[in-house]
């Protein structure tokens, strides 16, 4: 059976406006007054052999534009009649949430939404479960596929038991630019002396060319990620990690006895738009790494989990998960604030964000574990769910004119 392809697509207000909401600061959201990169992604996907069901999940940085974003995605999709796609927007989410309430999983609704990277990917996993998919392949909307056998390659080795007894239930490829380069550019700057993130990431990527073809990995790429049903029905994404939910999934898989494997022969071209704000991305990374550090500490007290340490995640993201992350983030924010553009935002990270990130981590580090323990029960309950499947396959339609924000404007005579 062909995998279900899930494409999260993130949208924002018109150009020039950047969300600063903690859970909706996305790296490359598309302005609702443009088509963005999605058409090129879909055009490349049309050429892929074995393409079956595609799920497009529409997330927005602001509720005020979520219906506009959904309409934009539907308009773009209309140009690709050969793609059998489900557009998952606010209406579908409402139906899903009502169904979760009916089957007594209302407590899970907060982690299955269109707000935040982890929650959006969980929506994709639930859609795949409802459709009865044997596997899921995640693709991002700013990527281009040039290999017609992309999905066959994605499935190679998935479900295979290796010589050491481990089973490949989660597999990542890697990103390249149009010239085939897969390592990030590095421009050393004195302000990053305690934050060599790209260097560490490139060190991890050295395994791409190393044998064997498929090997355990400390990193993952959310836009080139294949999950077997035995993995995604057992392990969810973390809705409380504000960035790097793909890397975090490696940790989650390991905690529950699995691994994410890197396939050195599976890749996709990544053509991201210009980053809206490097300072906001740094702020998100501070929240992310402080949270991950606290999460690993909290997990040590959970007797039903395999222990995961920063040392086991070397060379990346391990160096950013230790107890030094707080002061390193503060020093880096100060140095960048005094020497780079967006200095005010960086100084704000030093003055407020590091402390706030520590508070956020303390308050939320246990949430994922409560959510995760219910996840397998939820997936088992909604697998092939008749009520939702008829909606997701188009057998039963949603009356979108009845959705708030869709009423036609009435003018007084």
Tab-separated table of N, CA and C in Angstrom, residues 98-189:
chain	number	residue	atom	x	y	z
A	98	UNK	N	-14.991	17.211	17.807
A	98	UNK	CA	-16.285	16.706	18.274
A	98	UNK	C	-16.268	15.183	18.382
A	99	UNK	N	-15.594	14.552	17.428
A	99	UNK	CA	-15.500	13.092	17.477
A	99	UNK	C	-14.661	12.636	18.669
A	100	UNK	N	-13.593	13.349	18.971
A	100	UNK	CA	-12.774	13.000	20.135
A	100	UNK	C	-13.577	13.116	21.417
A	101	UNK	N	-14.440	14.120	21.489
A	101	UNK	CA	-15.312	14.250	22.653
A	101	UNK	C	-16.277	13.067	22.752
A	102	UNK	N	-16.803	12.646	21.618
A	102	UNK	CA	-17.766	11.541	21.605
A	102	UNK	C	-17.139	10.234	22.062
A	103	UNK	N	-15.878	10.025	21.706
A	103	UNK	CA	-15.221	8.759	22.060
A	103	UNK	C	-14.389	8.906	23.340
A	104	UNK	N	-14.654	9.970	24.092
A	104	UNK	CA	-14.078	10.187	25.427
A	104	UNK	C	-12.570	10.424	25.413
A	105	UNK	N	-12.134	11.218	24.427
A	105	UNK	CA	-10.743	11.654	24.383
A	105	UNK	C	-10.665	13.184	24.318
A	106	UNK	N	-11.585	13.846	24.977
A	106	UNK	CA	-11.596	15.309	24.970
A	106	UNK	C	-10.319	15.886	25.583
A	107	UNK	N	-9.700	15.140	26.485
A	107	UNK	CA	-8.475	15.614	27.122
A	107	UNK	C	-7.304	15.688	26.151
A	108	UNK	N	-7.446	15.092	24.955
A	108	UNK	CA	-6.367	15.081	23.970
A	108	UNK	C	-6.468	16.233	22.984
A	109	UNK	N	-7.562	16.960	23.006
A	109	UNK	CA	-7.817	17.980	21.988
A	109	UNK	C	-6.721	19.036	21.942
A	110	UNK	N	-6.193	19.434	23.085
A	110	UNK	CA	-5.169	20.482	23.122
A	110	UNK	C	-3.909	20.136	22.351
A	111	UNK	N	-3.604	18.853	22.221
A	111	UNK	CA	-2.395	18.436	21.509
A	111	UNK	C	-2.639	18.016	20.075
A	112	UNK	N	-3.887	18.189	19.626
A	112	UNK	CA	-4.252	17.846	18.250
A	112	UNK	C	-4.977	19.062	17.681
A	113	UNK	N	-4.220	20.000	17.146
A	113	UNK	CA	-4.813	21.260	16.707
A	113	UNK	C	-4.023	21.821	15.530
A	114	UNK	N	-4.421	23.011	15.096
A	114	UNK	CA	-3.720	23.688	14.005
A	114	UNK	C	-2.850	24.816	14.538
A	115	UNK	N	-2.397	24.691	15.775
A	115	UNK	CA	-1.534	25.684	16.406
A	115	UNK	C	-0.286	24.994	16.942
A	116	UNK	N	0.859	25.303	16.364
A	116	UNK	CA	2.114	24.716	16.823
A	116	UNK	C	2.548	23.537	15.972
A	117	UNK	N	3.858	23.443	15.765
A	117	UNK	CA	4.401	22.400	14.891
A	117	UNK	C	3.989	20.985	15.308
A	118	UNK	N	4.153	20.674	16.603
A	118	UNK	CA	3.873	19.323	17.060
A	118	UNK	C	2.407	18.955	16.921
A	119	UNK	N	1.526	19.880	17.302
A	119	UNK	CA	0.088	19.624	17.211
A	119	UNK	C	-0.348	19.414	15.763
A	120	UNK	N	0.195	20.220	14.852
A	120	UNK	CA	-0.155	20.099	13.434
A	120	UNK	C	0.269	18.730	12.903
A	121	UNK	N	1.449	18.273	13.267
A	121	UNK	CA	1.889	16.950	12.798
A	121	UNK	C	1.042	15.839	13.422
A	122	UNK	N	0.595	16.029	14.654
A	122	UNK	CA	-0.308	15.036	15.246
A	122	UNK	C	-1.617	14.941	14.471
A	123	UNK	N	-2.096	16.076	13.977
A	123	UNK	CA	-3.289	16.065	13.129
A	123	UNK	C	-3.037	15.182	11.909
A	124	UNK	N	-1.852	15.314	11.315
A	124	UNK	CA	-1.506	14.483	10.162
A	124	UNK	C	-1.498	13.012	10.494
A	125	UNK	N	-0.982	12.648	11.665
A	125	UNK	CA	-0.961	11.239	12.072
A	125	UNK	C	-2.374	10.705	12.290
A	126	UNK	N	-3.237	11.529	12.870
A	126	UNK	CA	-4.615	11.101	13.097
A	126	UNK	C	-5.344	10.935	11.765
A	127	UNK	N	-5.128	11.867	10.843
A	127	UNK	CA	-5.749	11.738	9.520
A	127	UNK	C	-5.316	10.428	8.859
A	128	UNK	N	-4.024	10.104	8.973
A	128	UNK	CA	-3.517	8.858	8.388
A	128	UNK	C	-4.152	7.644	9.062
A	129	UNK	N	-4.350	7.708	10.377
A	129	UNK	CA	-4.972	6.596	11.091
A	129	UNK	C	-6.427	6.426	10.678
A	130	UNK	N	-7.147	7.527	10.564
A	130	UNK	CA	-8.547	7.461	10.147
A	130	UNK	C	-8.663	6.846	8.755
A	131	UNK	N	-7.699	7.177	7.892
A	131	UNK	CA	-7.715	6.656	6.519
A	131	UNK	C	-7.134	5.243	6.429
A	132	UNK	N	-6.658	4.706	7.562
A	132	UNK	CA	-6.134	3.348	7.588
A	132	UNK	C	-4.825	3.166	6.868
A	133	UNK	N	-3.954	4.181	6.904
A	133	UNK	CA	-2.684	4.135	6.167
A	133	UNK	C	-1.643	3.290	6.897
A	134	UNK	N	-0.902	2.516	6.139
A	134	UNK	CA	0.145	1.673	6.715
A	134	UNK	C	1.396	2.475	7.053
A	135	UNK	N	1.573	3.610	6.393
A	135	UNK	CA	2.729	4.457	6.674
A	135	UNK	C	2.408	5.892	6.281
A	136	UNK	N	3.209	6.803	6.805
A	136	UNK	CA	3.058	8.234	6.537
A	136	UNK	C	4.389	8.778	6.061
A	137	UNK	N	4.352	9.622	5.033
A	137	UNK	CA	5.541	10.352	4.609
A	137	UNK	C	5.232	11.841	4.746
A	138	UNK	N	6.008	12.533	5.574
A	138	UNK	CA	5.856	13.971	5.736
A	138	UNK	C	6.718	14.701	4.710
A	139	UNK	N	6.121	15.719	4.115
A	139	UNK	CA	6.801	16.581	3.152
A	139	UNK	C	6.443	18.017	3.505
A	140	UNK	N	7.396	18.944	3.403
A	140	UNK	CA	7.102	20.352	3.668
A	140	UNK	C	6.761	21.071	2.372
A	141	UNK	N	6.030	22.172	2.493
A	141	UNK	CA	5.546	22.849	1.285
A	141	UNK	C	6.600	23.688	0.578
A	142	UNK	N	7.811	23.766	1.130
A	142	UNK	CA	8.883	24.510	0.459
A	142	UNK	C	9.943	23.563	-0.104
A	143	UNK	N	9.507	22.364	-0.465
A	143	UNK	CA	10.439	21.364	-0.975
A	143	UNK	C	10.034	20.878	-2.360
A	144	UNK	N	11.034	20.426	-3.086
A	144	UNK	CA	10.849	19.965	-4.461
A	144	UNK	C	11.380	18.537	-4.575
A	145	UNK	N	10.574	17.676	-5.169
A	145	UNK	CA	10.980	16.294	-5.388
A	145	UNK	C	11.425	16.140	-6.841
A	146	UNK	N	12.606	15.618	-7.041
A	146	UNK	CA	13.112	15.402	-8.406
A	146	UNK	C	13.233	13.923	-8.743
A	147	UNK	N	13.025	13.059	-7.768
A	147	UNK	CA	13.141	11.609	-7.956
A	147	UNK	C	11.738	11.012	-8.117
A	148	UNK	N	11.441	10.480	-9.294
A	148	UNK	CA	10.124	9.890	-9.534
A	148	UNK	C	9.852	8.720	-8.590
A	149	UNK	N	10.907	8.091	-8.090
A	149	UNK	CA	10.747	6.953	-7.186
A	149	UNK	C	10.880	7.369	-5.722
A	150	UNK	N	10.578	8.611	-5.443
A	150	UNK	CA	10.736	9.170	-4.092
A	150	UNK	C	9.980	8.339	-3.053
A	151	UNK	N	8.737	7.979	-3.328
A	151	UNK	CA	7.942	7.248	-2.346
A	151	UNK	C	8.404	5.797	-2.222
A	152	UNK	N	8.848	5.210	-3.306
A	152	UNK	CA	9.404	3.857	-3.206
A	152	UNK	C	10.648	3.867	-2.341
A	153	UNK	N	11.476	4.892	-2.553
A	153	UNK	CA	12.698	5.001	-1.752
A	153	UNK	C	12.352	5.253	-0.279
A	154	UNK	N	11.287	6.026	-0.059
A	154	UNK	CA	10.863	6.299	1.316
A	154	UNK	C	10.456	5.020	2.035
A	155	UNK	N	9.887	4.086	1.288
A	155	UNK	CA	9.389	2.848	1.887
A	155	UNK	C	10.458	1.773	2.010
A	156	UNK	N	11.575	1.937	1.334
A	156	UNK	CA	12.633	0.924	1.383
A	156	UNK	C	13.181	0.800	2.803
A	157	UNK	N	13.143	-0.395	3.317
A	157	UNK	CA	13.667	-0.642	4.659
A	157	UNK	C	12.673	-0.395	5.767
A	158	UNK	N	11.568	0.273	5.482
A	158	UNK	CA	10.588	0.563	6.526
A	158	UNK	C	9.900	-0.732	6.946
A	159	UNK	N	10.001	-1.063	8.220
A	159	UNK	CA	9.470	-2.328	8.730
A	159	UNK	C	10.486	-3.452	8.742
A	160	UNK	N	11.704	-3.168	8.235
A	160	UNK	CA	12.757	-4.183	8.155
A	160	UNK	C	13.429	-4.389	9.505
A	161	UNK	N	13.688	-5.647	9.854
A	161	UNK	CA	14.453	-5.946	11.066
A	161	UNK	C	15.929	-6.064	10.713
A	162	UNK	N	16.751	-5.282	11.403
A	162	UNK	CA	18.180	-5.281	11.132
A	162	UNK	C	18.866	-6.440	11.836
A	163	UNK	N	20.138	-6.635	11.529
A	163	UNK	CA	20.889	-7.757	12.097
A	163	UNK	C	20.968	-7.681	13.611
A	164	UNK	N	20.968	-6.459	14.175
A	164	UNK	CA	21.059	-6.327	15.627
A	164	UNK	C	19.699	-6.459	16.313
A	165	UNK	N	18.668	-6.765	15.540
A	165	UNK	CA	17.351	-6.989	16.108
A	165	UNK	C	16.429	-5.790	16.082
A	166	UNK	N	16.980	-4.613	15.832
A	166	UNK	CA	16.141	-3.422	15.792
A	166	UNK	C	15.320	-3.382	14.512
A	167	UNK	N	14.124	-2.825	14.624
A	167	UNK	CA	13.216	-2.734	13.478
A	167	UNK	C	13.125	-1.273	13.044
A	168	UNK	N	13.209	-1.032	11.754
A	168	UNK	CA	13.150	0.326	11.211
A	168	UNK	C	11.671	0.721	11.073
A	169	UNK	N	11.195	1.483	12.040
A	169	UNK	CA	9.808	1.948	12.025
A	169	UNK	C	9.702	3.451	11.773
A	170	UNK	N	10.821	4.127	11.791
A	170	UNK	CA	10.852	5.568	11.496
A	170	UNK	C	12.137	5.848	10.741
A	171	UNK	N	11.998	6.554	9.635
A	171	UNK	CA	13.152	6.781	8.768
A	171	UNK	C	13.138	8.212	8.256
A	172	UNK	N	14.294	8.854	8.296
A	172	UNK	CA	14.426	10.198	7.761
A	172	UNK	C	15.406	10.209	6.601
A	173	UNK	N	15.128	11.059	5.629
A	173	UNK	CA	16.113	11.370	4.612
A	173	UNK	C	16.805	12.653	5.022
A	174	UNK	N	17.233	13.443	4.058
A	174	UNK	CA	17.904	14.696	4.395
A	174	UNK	C	17.613	15.720	3.312
A	175	UNK	N	17.901	16.991	3.620
A	175	UNK	CA	17.654	18.081	2.691
A	175	UNK	C	18.921	18.420	1.920
A	176	UNK	N	18.741	18.814	0.668
A	176	UNK	CA	19.844	19.378	-0.105
A	176	UNK	C	19.378	20.689	-0.728
A	177	UNK	N	20.341	21.491	-1.188
A	177	UNK	CA	19.968	22.642	-1.998
A	177	UNK	C	19.906	22.196	-3.457
A	178	UNK	N	19.670	23.108	-4.370
A	178	UNK	CA	19.505	22.732	-5.783
A	178	UNK	C	20.789	22.160	-6.375
A	179	UNK	N	21.925	22.425	-5.740
A	179	UNK	CA	23.198	21.895	-6.232
A	179	UNK	C	23.601	20.604	-5.538
A	180	UNK	N	22.732	20.085	-4.675
A	180	UNK	CA	23.011	18.821	-4.015
A	180	UNK	C	23.780	18.937	-2.716
A	181	UNK	N	24.062	20.153	-2.274
A	181	UNK	CA	24.779	20.324	-1.001
A	181	UNK	C	23.809	20.126	0.163
A	182	UNK	N	24.267	19.401	1.181
A	182	UNK	CA	23.375	19.139	2.297
A	182	UNK	C	23.858	19.736	3.629
A	183	UNK	N	25.038	20.308	3.653
A	183	UNK	CA	25.501	20.917	4.898
A	183	UNK	C	25.179	22.408	4.916
A	184	UNK	N	24.932	22.927	6.094
A	184	UNK	CA	24.545	24.320	6.239
A	184	UNK	C	25.760	25.234	6.094
A	185	UNK	N	25.566	26.428	5.546
A	185	UNK	CA	26.678	27.378	5.476
A	185	UNK	C	27.054	27.856	6.876
A	186	UNK	N	28.337	28.027	7.086
A	186	UNK	CA	28.826	28.459	8.399
A	186	UNK	C	29.648	29.727	8.225
A	187	UNK	N	29.251	30.785	8.934
A	187	UNK	CA	29.988	32.055	8.932
A	187	UNK	C	30.331	32.394	10.376
A	188	UNK	N	31.484	31.929	10.857
A	188	UNK	CA	31.837	32.129	12.268
A	188	UNK	C	31.776	33.600	12.667
A	189	UNK	N	31.183	33.875	13.807
A	189	UNK	CA	31.065	35.219	14.342
A	189	UNK	C	31.326	35.142	15.838
